[in-house]
Short mmCIF file of C-alpha atoms in Angstrom, two decimals:
data_model
loop_
_atom_site.label_atom_id
_atom_site.label_comp_id
_atom_site.label_asym_id
_atom_site.label_seq_id
_atom_site.Cartn_x
_atom_site.Cartn_y
_atom_site.Cartn_z
CA UNK A 1 7.67 -3.23 -12.30
CA UNK A 2 7.30 -2.97 -8.53
CA UNK A 3 8.52 0.13 -6.74
CA UNK A 4 11.82 -0.19 -4.84
CA UNK A 5 11.40 -0.40 -1.06
CA UNK A 6 13.59 1.87 1.08
CA UNK A 7 13.77 1.08 4.81
CA UNK A 8 14.84 3.84 7.20
CA UNK A 9 16.82 2.33 10.09
CA UNK A 10 18.27 4.08 13.13
CA UNK A 11 18.22 4.59 16.89
CA UNK A 12 15.22 6.24 18.54
CA UNK A 13 15.24 10.05 18.35
CA UNK A 14 17.71 10.32 15.46
CA UNK A 15 14.94 11.78 13.28
CA UNK A 16 13.64 8.78 11.30
CA UNK A 17 10.02 9.83 11.41
CA UNK A 18 10.85 13.49 10.71
CA UNK A 19 12.79 12.50 7.60
CA UNK A 20 10.09 10.01 6.62
CA UNK A 21 7.38 12.67 6.77
CA UNK A 22 9.51 15.36 5.10
CA UNK A 23 10.35 13.16 2.11
CA UNK A 24 6.79 11.86 1.95
CA UNK A 25 5.44 15.37 1.42
CA UNK A 26 7.00 15.37 -2.03
CA UNK A 27 4.39 12.85 -3.08
CA UNK A 28 2.32 11.04 -0.51
CA UNK A 29 -0.01 8.11 -1.15
CA UNK A 30 -3.69 9.04 -1.33
CA UNK A 31 -5.14 9.22 2.17
CA UNK A 32 -8.89 8.91 2.68
CA UNK A 33 -10.99 10.59 5.33
CA UNK A 34 -13.27 7.58 5.19
CA UNK A 35 -13.64 5.56 8.39
CA UNK A 36 -11.37 2.59 8.83
CA UNK A 37 -8.18 4.00 7.28
CA UNK A 38 -5.48 3.53 9.88
CA UNK A 39 -3.44 6.58 10.88
CA UNK A 40 -0.56 4.48 12.19
CA UNK A 41 1.25 4.51 8.88
CA UNK A 42 4.67 2.95 8.40
CA UNK A 43 4.91 3.39 4.63
CA UNK A 44 4.71 6.26 2.15
CA UNK A 45 5.03 6.39 -1.61
CA UNK A 46 7.50 9.03 -2.82
CA UNK A 47 9.03 10.16 -6.10
CA UNK A 48 12.33 11.77 -7.06
CA UNK A 49 13.55 12.58 -10.57
CA UNK A 50 10.74 10.51 -12.06
CA UNK A 51 11.59 7.44 -9.99
CA UNK A 52 8.89 6.15 -7.66
CA UNK A 53 9.71 4.26 -4.49
CA UNK A 54 8.13 3.20 -1.20
CA UNK A 55 9.62 4.23 2.12
CA UNK A 56 9.26 2.15 5.28
CA UNK A 57 9.69 3.88 8.64
CA UNK A 58 11.02 1.09 10.84
CA UNK A 59 10.29 3.35 13.82
CA UNK A 60 6.65 2.68 13.00
CA UNK A 61 7.19 -1.07 13.26
CA UNK A 62 6.06 -2.01 16.74
CA UNK A 63 8.73 -3.92 18.59
CA UNK A 64 8.64 -5.37 22.09
CA UNK A 65 8.89 -2.36 24.42
CA UNK A 66 10.71 -4.48 27.01
CA UNK A 67 13.63 -4.88 24.62
CA UNK A 68 16.69 -2.74 25.12
CA UNK A 69 17.50 -0.21 22.40
CA UNK A 70 20.31 -2.27 20.92
CA UNK A 71 18.12 -5.37 20.57
CA UNK A 72 15.39 -3.26 18.97
CA UNK A 73 17.92 -1.76 16.56
CA UNK A 74 19.16 -5.19 15.54
CA UNK A 75 15.60 -6.30 14.84
CA UNK A 76 14.91 -3.23 12.71
CA UNK A 77 18.12 -3.76 10.77
CA UNK A 78 17.31 -7.45 10.29
CA UNK A 79 13.86 -6.61 8.93
CA UNK A 80 15.40 -4.11 6.52
CA UNK A 81 18.09 -6.56 5.41
CA UNK A 82 15.42 -9.17 4.70
CA UNK A 83 12.75 -7.06 3.02
CA UNK A 84 14.11 -3.78 1.62
CA UNK A 85 15.82 -3.06 -1.69
CA UNK A 86 17.83 -0.17 -0.19
CA UNK A 87 18.60 0.57 3.47
CA UNK A 88 18.87 4.18 4.67
CA UNK A 89 20.84 4.16 7.93
CA UNK A 90 20.18 7.37 9.87
CA UNK A 91 22.49 8.51 12.68
CA UNK A 92 22.58 11.59 14.93
CA UNK A 93 25.39 14.05 14.17
CA UNK A 94 24.90 15.90 17.45
CA UNK A 95 25.09 12.79 19.63
CA UNK A 96 28.05 11.37 17.71
CA UNK A 97 28.88 7.72 17.04
CA UNK A 98 27.34 5.34 19.62
CA UNK A 99 27.74 1.67 20.46
CA UNK A 100 24.32 0.95 18.96
CA UNK A 101 25.34 2.65 15.71
CA UNK A 102 28.53 0.56 15.57
CA UNK A 103 26.69 -2.72 16.21
CA UNK A 104 24.11 -2.02 13.52
CA UNK A 105 26.87 -0.87 11.18
CA UNK A 106 28.52 -4.29 11.56
CA UNK A 107 25.28 -6.00 10.61
CA UNK A 108 24.68 -3.76 7.62
CA UNK A 109 28.19 -4.36 6.29
CA UNK A 110 27.32 -8.04 5.92
CA UNK A 111 24.15 -7.50 3.89
CA UNK A 112 24.07 -7.75 0.14
CA UNK A 113 21.63 -4.84 0.03
CA UNK A 114 22.91 -1.33 -0.77
CA UNK A 115 23.20 0.90 2.31
CA UNK A 116 23.19 4.71 2.38
CA UNK A 117 24.49 6.38 5.54
CA UNK A 118 22.91 9.74 6.42
CA UNK A 119 24.03 11.92 9.34
CA UNK A 120 21.07 13.92 10.60
CA UNK A 121 20.88 17.15 12.64
CA UNK A 122 23.67 18.84 10.68
CA UNK A 123 21.88 22.18 10.65
CA UNK A 124 24.68 24.40 9.33
CA UNK A 125 27.95 24.09 7.37
CA UNK A 126 29.83 24.70 10.63
CA UNK A 127 28.65 21.32 11.91
CA UNK A 128 29.83 19.30 8.89
CA UNK A 129 33.00 18.30 10.74
CA UNK A 130 30.71 16.23 13.01
CA UNK A 131 30.26 13.86 10.08
CA UNK A 132 33.82 12.57 9.91
CA UNK A 133 33.69 10.10 12.82
CA UNK A 134 30.91 8.19 11.03
CA UNK A 135 33.40 7.06 8.39
CA UNK A 136 34.41 4.53 11.07
CA UNK A 137 31.21 2.61 10.30
CA UNK A 138 32.73 1.49 7.00
CA UNK A 139 29.57 2.26 5.03
CA UNK A 140 30.99 4.73 2.55
CA UNK A 141 30.62 8.51 2.43
CA UNK A 142 28.05 9.79 4.93
CA UNK A 143 25.53 12.33 3.61
CA UNK A 144 25.06 15.25 6.04
CA UNK A 145 21.42 16.36 6.29
CA UNK A 146 18.94 18.19 8.46
CA UNK A 147 15.54 16.53 8.27
CA UNK A 148 13.95 19.33 10.30
CA UNK A 149 15.26 22.13 8.08
CA UNK A 150 15.15 20.07 4.84
CA UNK A 151 18.87 20.74 4.24
CA UNK A 152 20.67 18.55 1.67
CA UNK A 153 17.61 16.35 1.14
CA UNK A 154 18.07 16.71 -2.62
CA UNK A 155 21.60 15.30 -2.33
CA UNK A 156 20.27 12.51 -0.14
CA UNK A 157 17.58 11.58 -2.66
CA UNK A 158 20.06 11.73 -5.55
CA UNK A 159 22.30 9.23 -3.71
CA UNK A 160 19.30 7.11 -2.77
CA UNK A 161 17.81 6.63 -6.25
CA UNK A 162 21.29 5.86 -7.61
CA UNK A 163 21.22 2.71 -5.45
CA UNK A 164 17.90 1.41 -6.79
CA UNK A 165 18.10 -2.01 -8.47
CA UNK A 166 18.07 -1.96 -12.25
CA UNK A 167 15.93 -4.07 -14.55
CA UNK A 168 12.21 -4.66 -14.73
CA UNK A 169 10.18 -7.61 -13.62
CA UNK A 170 9.44 -10.28 -16.19
CA UNK A 171 6.77 -8.87 -18.46
CA UNK A 172 3.45 -10.64 -18.36
CA UNK A 173 1.34 -11.47 -21.36
CA UNK A 174 -1.12 -8.67 -22.10
CA UNK A 175 -4.16 -10.89 -21.61
CA UNK A 176 -3.07 -12.28 -18.23
CA UNK A 177 -4.64 -11.04 -15.00
CA UNK A 178 -2.13 -10.81 -12.17
CA UNK A 179 -3.39 -11.51 -8.66
CA UNK A 180 -1.67 -10.59 -5.40
CA UNK A 181 -2.65 -12.62 -2.34
CA UNK A 182 -2.01 -10.57 0.78
CA UNK A 183 -2.94 -10.64 4.44
CA UNK A 184 -1.57 -11.19 7.91
CA UNK A 185 0.47 -14.32 8.57
CA UNK A 186 -1.49 -17.51 9.18
CA UNK A 187 -4.78 -16.33 7.66
CA UNK A 188 -4.50 -19.06 5.03
CA UNK A 189 -2.90 -17.31 2.03
CA UNK A 190 -0.77 -20.27 0.98
CA UNK A 191 -3.61 -22.74 1.53
CA UNK A 192 -5.86 -20.57 -0.63
CA UNK A 193 -3.26 -20.52 -3.40
CA UNK A 194 -2.94 -24.31 -3.25
CA UNK A 195 -6.71 -24.67 -3.41
CA UNK A 196 -6.88 -22.36 -6.42
CA UNK A 197 -4.15 -24.25 -8.23
CA UNK A 198 -5.48 -27.64 -7.24
CA UNK A 199 -2.04 -28.86 -6.22
CA UNK A 200 0.58 -28.36 -3.54
CA UNK A 201 2.61 -25.75 -5.40
CA UNK A 202 3.30 -23.63 -2.30
CA UNK A 203 4.64 -24.95 0.99
CA UNK A 204 2.08 -24.52 3.79
CA UNK A 205 2.88 -24.36 7.50
CA UNK A 206 0.79 -23.78 10.62
CA UNK A 207 3.56 -21.58 12.00
CA UNK A 208 2.76 -17.89 11.51
CA UNK A 209 5.32 -16.17 9.33
CA UNK A 210 6.53 -18.92 7.01
CA UNK A 211 6.42 -16.36 4.20
CA UNK A 212 9.66 -15.61 2.43
CA UNK A 213 9.36 -14.30 -1.14
CA UNK A 214 6.73 -13.64 -3.76
CA UNK A 215 6.29 -16.66 -6.00
CA UNK A 216 4.69 -16.17 -9.43
CA UNK A 217 2.57 -19.03 -10.73
CA UNK A 218 0.85 -19.00 -14.12
CA UNK A 219 -2.42 -20.92 -14.46
CA UNK A 220 -5.66 -20.96 -16.44
CA UNK A 221 -9.29 -21.12 -15.36
CA UNK A 222 -12.15 -21.25 -17.87
CA UNK A 223 -9.96 -20.03 -20.74
CA UNK A 224 -8.64 -17.03 -18.76
CA UNK A 225 -4.91 -16.71 -18.00
CA UNK A 226 -3.88 -15.67 -14.49
CA UNK A 227 -0.64 -15.02 -12.64
CA UNK A 228 -0.71 -15.65 -8.89
CA UNK A 229 1.71 -13.51 -6.92
CA UNK A 230 1.67 -15.33 -3.59
CA UNK A 231 3.55 -13.79 -0.69
CA UNK A 232 4.41 -17.32 0.35
CA UNK A 233 7.51 -19.46 0.72
CA UNK A 234 9.60 -20.48 3.71
CA UNK A 235 11.02 -18.10 6.32
CA UNK A 236 13.50 -19.76 8.61
CA UNK A 237 11.99 -19.98 12.08
CA UNK A 238 13.61 -17.59 14.52
CA UNK A 239 15.20 -15.53 11.75
CA UNK A 240 13.59 -12.38 13.14
CA UNK A 241 12.70 -12.09 16.82
CA UNK A 242 10.05 -9.37 16.50
CA UNK A 243 6.44 -10.56 16.07
CA UNK A 244 6.12 -11.15 12.34
CA UNK A 245 2.58 -9.89 11.91
CA UNK A 246 3.65 -6.40 12.98
CA UNK A 247 5.69 -5.80 9.87
CA UNK A 248 4.02 -8.17 7.41
CA UNK A 249 2.74 -5.11 5.54
CA UNK A 250 6.28 -4.64 4.19
CA UNK A 251 6.13 -7.85 2.19
CA UNK A 252 2.70 -7.03 0.78
CA UNK A 253 3.87 -3.79 -0.86
CA UNK A 254 5.79 -5.24 -3.78
CA UNK A 255 3.16 -7.85 -4.59
CA UNK A 256 0.39 -5.24 -4.64
CA UNK A 257 2.38 -2.94 -6.92
CA UNK A 258 2.68 -5.69 -9.51
CA UNK A 259 -0.92 -6.87 -9.39
CA UNK A 260 -4.08 -6.11 -11.34
CA UNK A 261 -6.32 -7.55 -8.62
CA UNK A 262 -5.59 -7.92 -4.91
CA UNK A 263 -7.09 -10.66 -2.76
CA UNK A 264 -7.10 -9.39 0.82
CA UNK A 265 -7.35 -12.55 2.92
CA UNK A 266 -8.89 -12.26 6.39
CA UNK A 267 -9.25 -14.86 9.15
CA UNK A 268 -12.95 -15.28 10.01
CA UNK A 269 -12.06 -16.64 13.46
CA UNK A 270 -9.88 -13.65 14.38
CA UNK A 271 -12.07 -10.77 13.19
CA UNK A 272 -10.63 -7.59 11.66
CA UNK A 273 -7.37 -6.40 13.24
CA UNK A 274 -5.39 -3.17 12.92
CA UNK A 275 -2.85 -5.01 10.79
CA UNK A 276 -5.63 -6.12 8.44
CA UNK A 277 -6.50 -2.42 8.03
CA UNK A 278 -2.90 -1.49 7.23
CA UNK A 279 -2.59 -4.19 4.58
CA UNK A 280 -6.00 -3.56 3.02
CA UNK A 281 -5.35 0.18 3.10
CA UNK A 282 -2.28 -0.18 0.91
CA UNK A 283 -4.24 -2.12 -1.70
CA UNK A 284 -6.89 0.62 -1.73
CA UNK A 285 -4.39 3.48 -1.90
CA UNK A 286 -2.50 1.78 -4.73
CA UNK A 287 -5.64 1.96 -6.86
CA UNK A 288 -5.93 -1.79 -7.36
CA UNK A 289 -9.10 -3.80 -7.79
CA UNK A 290 -9.81 -5.62 -4.52
CA UNK A 291 -11.70 -8.72 -3.41
CA UNK A 292 -12.08 -9.41 0.32
CA UNK A 293 -11.64 -13.12 1.09
CA UNK A 294 -12.94 -14.16 4.50
CA UNK A 295 -11.15 -17.49 4.99
CA UNK A 296 -11.63 -20.29 7.56
CA UNK A 297 -15.40 -19.84 7.31
CA UNK A 298 -15.79 -23.58 7.94
CA UNK A 299 -14.63 -23.15 11.55
CA UNK A 300 -16.39 -19.86 12.28
CA UNK A 301 -18.34 -20.42 15.49
CA UNK A 302 -22.07 -19.96 16.08
CA UNK A 303 -22.98 -19.70 12.42
CA UNK A 304 -26.57 -19.14 11.38
CA UNK A 305 -28.36 -17.93 8.25
CA UNK A 306 -27.41 -14.30 9.01
CA UNK A 307 -23.74 -14.81 9.95
CA UNK A 308 -22.41 -13.60 6.60
CA UNK A 309 -24.62 -10.50 6.74
CA UNK A 310 -23.40 -9.60 10.22
CA UNK A 311 -19.75 -10.21 9.32
CA UNK A 312 -20.11 -8.16 6.13
CA UNK A 313 -21.64 -5.28 8.13
CA UNK A 314 -18.62 -5.42 10.46
CA UNK A 315 -16.28 -5.39 7.47
CA UNK A 316 -18.00 -2.33 6.00
CA UNK A 317 -17.54 -0.51 9.29
CA UNK A 318 -13.95 -1.54 10.04
CA UNK A 319 -12.77 -1.28 6.42
CA UNK A 320 -14.91 1.70 5.48
CA UNK A 321 -12.58 2.67 2.64
CA UNK A 322 -13.33 -0.65 0.87
CA UNK A 323 -17.08 -0.29 0.55
CA UNK A 324 -16.73 -1.12 -3.16
CA UNK A 325 -14.93 -4.47 -2.62
CA UNK A 326 -16.98 -7.68 -2.99
CA UNK A 327 -16.74 -10.16 -0.12
CA UNK A 328 -16.37 -13.92 -0.53
CA UNK A 329 -16.57 -16.41 2.36
CA UNK A 330 -14.26 -19.36 1.79
CA UNK A 331 -12.50 -22.30 3.35
CA UNK A 332 -9.18 -23.05 1.71
CA UNK A 333 -9.11 -26.31 3.71
CA UNK A 334 -12.43 -27.69 2.44
CA UNK A 335 -12.33 -25.69 -0.86
CA UNK A 336 -15.68 -24.10 0.01
CA UNK A 337 -16.43 -21.38 -2.61
CA UNK A 338 -12.78 -21.35 -3.76
CA UNK A 339 -13.95 -22.01 -7.34
CA UNK A 340 -15.70 -18.63 -7.29
CA UNK A 341 -12.49 -16.70 -6.63
CA UNK A 342 -11.30 -16.59 -10.25
CA UNK A 343 -14.76 -15.55 -11.46
CA UNK A 344 -14.72 -12.62 -9.04
CA UNK A 345 -11.16 -11.71 -10.01
CA UNK A 346 -12.05 -11.59 -13.68
CA UNK A 347 -15.18 -9.57 -12.93
CA UNK A 348 -13.44 -6.85 -10.86
CA UNK A 349 -10.54 -6.72 -13.36
CA UNK A 350 -13.08 -5.97 -16.09
CA UNK A 351 -14.75 -3.36 -13.88
CA UNK A 352 -11.41 -1.63 -13.24
CA UNK A 353 -10.76 -1.53 -17.01
CA UNK A 354 -14.17 -0.12 -17.93
CA UNK A 355 -14.35 3.08 -20.03
CA UNK A 356 -17.41 5.31 -20.25
CA UNK A 357 -17.93 7.67 -23.18
CA UNK A 358 -17.82 11.39 -22.40
CA UNK A 359 -21.27 11.92 -23.92
CA UNK A 360 -22.78 9.31 -21.58
CA UNK A 361 -20.96 10.80 -18.59
CA UNK A 362 -22.35 14.23 -19.33
CA UNK A 363 -25.87 12.86 -19.63
CA UNK A 364 -25.29 11.56 -16.11
CA UNK A 365 -23.94 14.96 -14.97
CA UNK A 366 -27.14 16.69 -16.16
CA UNK A 367 -29.28 14.15 -14.33
CA UNK A 368 -27.19 14.49 -11.14
CA UNK A 369 -27.46 18.29 -11.16
CA UNK A 370 -31.23 18.14 -11.74
CA UNK A 371 -31.72 15.87 -8.72
CA UNK A 372 -29.10 17.45 -6.43
CA UNK A 373 -27.74 20.87 -7.53
CA UNK A 374 -24.07 21.61 -6.72
CA UNK A 375 -23.40 23.51 -3.48
CA UNK A 376 -22.88 27.26 -3.16
CA UNK A 377 -20.35 28.92 -0.88
CA UNK A 378 -20.33 32.60 0.15
CA UNK A 379 -22.78 33.44 -2.58
CA UNK A 380 -20.84 31.63 -5.31
CA UNK A 381 -22.47 28.72 -7.10
CA UNK A 382 -20.42 25.69 -8.19
CA UNK A 383 -21.04 24.93 -11.85
CA UNK A 384 -20.02 21.59 -13.35
CA UNK A 385 -19.11 22.19 -16.98
CA UNK A 386 -18.47 18.58 -18.00
CA UNK A 387 -16.81 15.32 -16.94
CA UNK A 388 -14.57 12.94 -18.85
CA UNK A 389 -12.76 9.69 -18.08
CA UNK A 390 -8.99 10.07 -18.24
CA UNK A 391 -7.69 6.61 -17.32
CA UNK A 392 -8.45 3.07 -16.20
CA UNK A 393 -7.09 0.71 -13.52
CA UNK A 394 -8.24 2.54 -11.50
CA UNK A 395 -10.87 4.51 -13.44
CA UNK A 396 -10.00 8.20 -13.21
CA UNK A 397 -12.48 10.97 -13.96
CA UNK A 398 -11.79 14.67 -14.44
CA UNK A 399 -14.61 17.00 -13.41
CA UNK A 400 -14.28 20.45 -15.00
CA UNK A 401 -15.92 23.21 -12.95
CA UNK A 402 -15.99 27.01 -12.79
CA UNK A 403 -14.12 27.24 -9.45
CA UNK A 404 -12.55 24.06 -7.98
CA UNK A 405 -12.45 25.45 -4.44
CA UNK A 406 -16.25 25.43 -4.38
CA UNK A 407 -16.34 21.62 -4.73
CA UNK A 408 -17.15 20.02 -1.38
CA UNK A 409 -15.95 16.49 -0.63
CA UNK A 410 -19.55 15.43 0.07
CA UNK A 411 -20.57 16.39 -3.47
CA UNK A 412 -17.61 14.47 -4.87
CA UNK A 413 -18.83 11.48 -2.87
CA UNK A 414 -22.27 12.01 -4.42
CA UNK A 415 -20.73 11.97 -7.91
CA UNK A 416 -18.81 8.77 -7.10
CA UNK A 417 -21.94 7.09 -5.77
CA UNK A 418 -23.85 8.02 -8.94
CA UNK A 419 -21.03 6.65 -11.13
CA UNK A 420 -21.16 3.35 -9.27
CA UNK A 421 -24.95 3.29 -9.32
CA UNK A 422 -25.01 3.87 -13.08
CA UNK A 423 -22.03 1.83 -14.31
CA UNK A 424 -21.00 -0.56 -11.54
CA UNK A 425 -17.24 -0.24 -11.02
CA UNK A 426 -17.55 -2.95 -8.37
CA UNK A 427 -14.28 -3.95 -6.77
CA UNK A 428 -12.28 -0.92 -7.95
CA UNK A 429 -11.54 2.45 -6.37
CA UNK A 430 -12.42 5.54 -8.39
CA UNK A 431 -10.26 8.65 -8.68
CA UNK A 432 -12.06 11.98 -9.14
CA UNK A 433 -10.01 15.06 -10.05
CA UNK A 434 -11.52 18.55 -10.04
CA UNK A 435 -10.16 21.12 -12.50
CA UNK A 436 -10.97 24.71 -13.32
CA UNK A 437 -11.26 26.46 -16.66
CA UNK A 438 -7.58 27.44 -16.77
CA UNK A 439 -6.54 23.79 -16.29
CA UNK A 440 -8.66 22.48 -19.13
CA UNK A 441 -5.80 22.27 -21.58
CA UNK A 442 -3.45 20.49 -19.13
#
């Protein structure tokens, strides 16, 4: 089941980003120090009372700076109404009810999505009377909070999770591999899906942003069952004024959550953009197996025998966190190498599901230590006691040591490299967790 998406909407300076970051600290998606991971994040994974969800900070969605505040607010609200499961409308209790708040309130009253109204900057019980005028928005009982001081955030989260949609996605057959096709608008996602299926099952348009909903399609290739989760369909032209590619990451979230393997589609003619990094970064952080599809290779200019090597080198630099992902150069239009996509998907799905026996892992640990002994810090020597695999998809390894604080990230990277060198794990991220003696029984 995909995680519910919560969009935070509100005027500038009402505290959207402060609330976003405060809630995200409860449980934030894994962030890498590897090169290429964008810092301009507009989404965070969070958890409350055992319920996971993804928050979108619409303040992080770049809108045309020439727009007036009210126009920008309407665009943010429209995005949320289109894409989110729940809308969190944040207003400023100190500033009081404004015209922009009223206009957005009118829009939100027409949506079929649940809306939670939160009044921020209520820093003490004495200020709670400032909440009453916001009842005029007609959006139910406002929740008074202080994002800065973390006041009433528990009440806010209780009200928020109560609005999450019920029911799970349709369960897939256990032997099916689900594939999410993600990428910026107009990189050829829908055309790639049509090429894979061998028929025009998904409407294709040359207009960027014709994506509407995720469409699941079941198909078979060489006796293997697949489900294609294509972020494709029809979006009415002019429905949202803001440039679509700037918030296309929002639509990729749900598809990635439901997938076993993610195809990150890139446009060979456009190079690697910041938005490509955002979208690819979510696939990586979600722990999914990934294949990089460089599409439109048939019209890539000035090709020679080393073009793919040069482009792959650029990919490894710009998307440094996806060093493990195989790269395939395709043309959805001419079907060049499209037949190889399902083979790669099956391969990386198998790699992500691989289990290694503890005895074999510890043989590797002894060899690693013999070649490169663990680091020492302030006279204390790190000792690796043993390693075991705790999970798959993605493969997760627990490294038991004498003192976890002695483990340096560079030595963890060394362990990961040795795991990949010995067992493969191509196309899948690895999770390494360091535990001390007292945590062994956890």
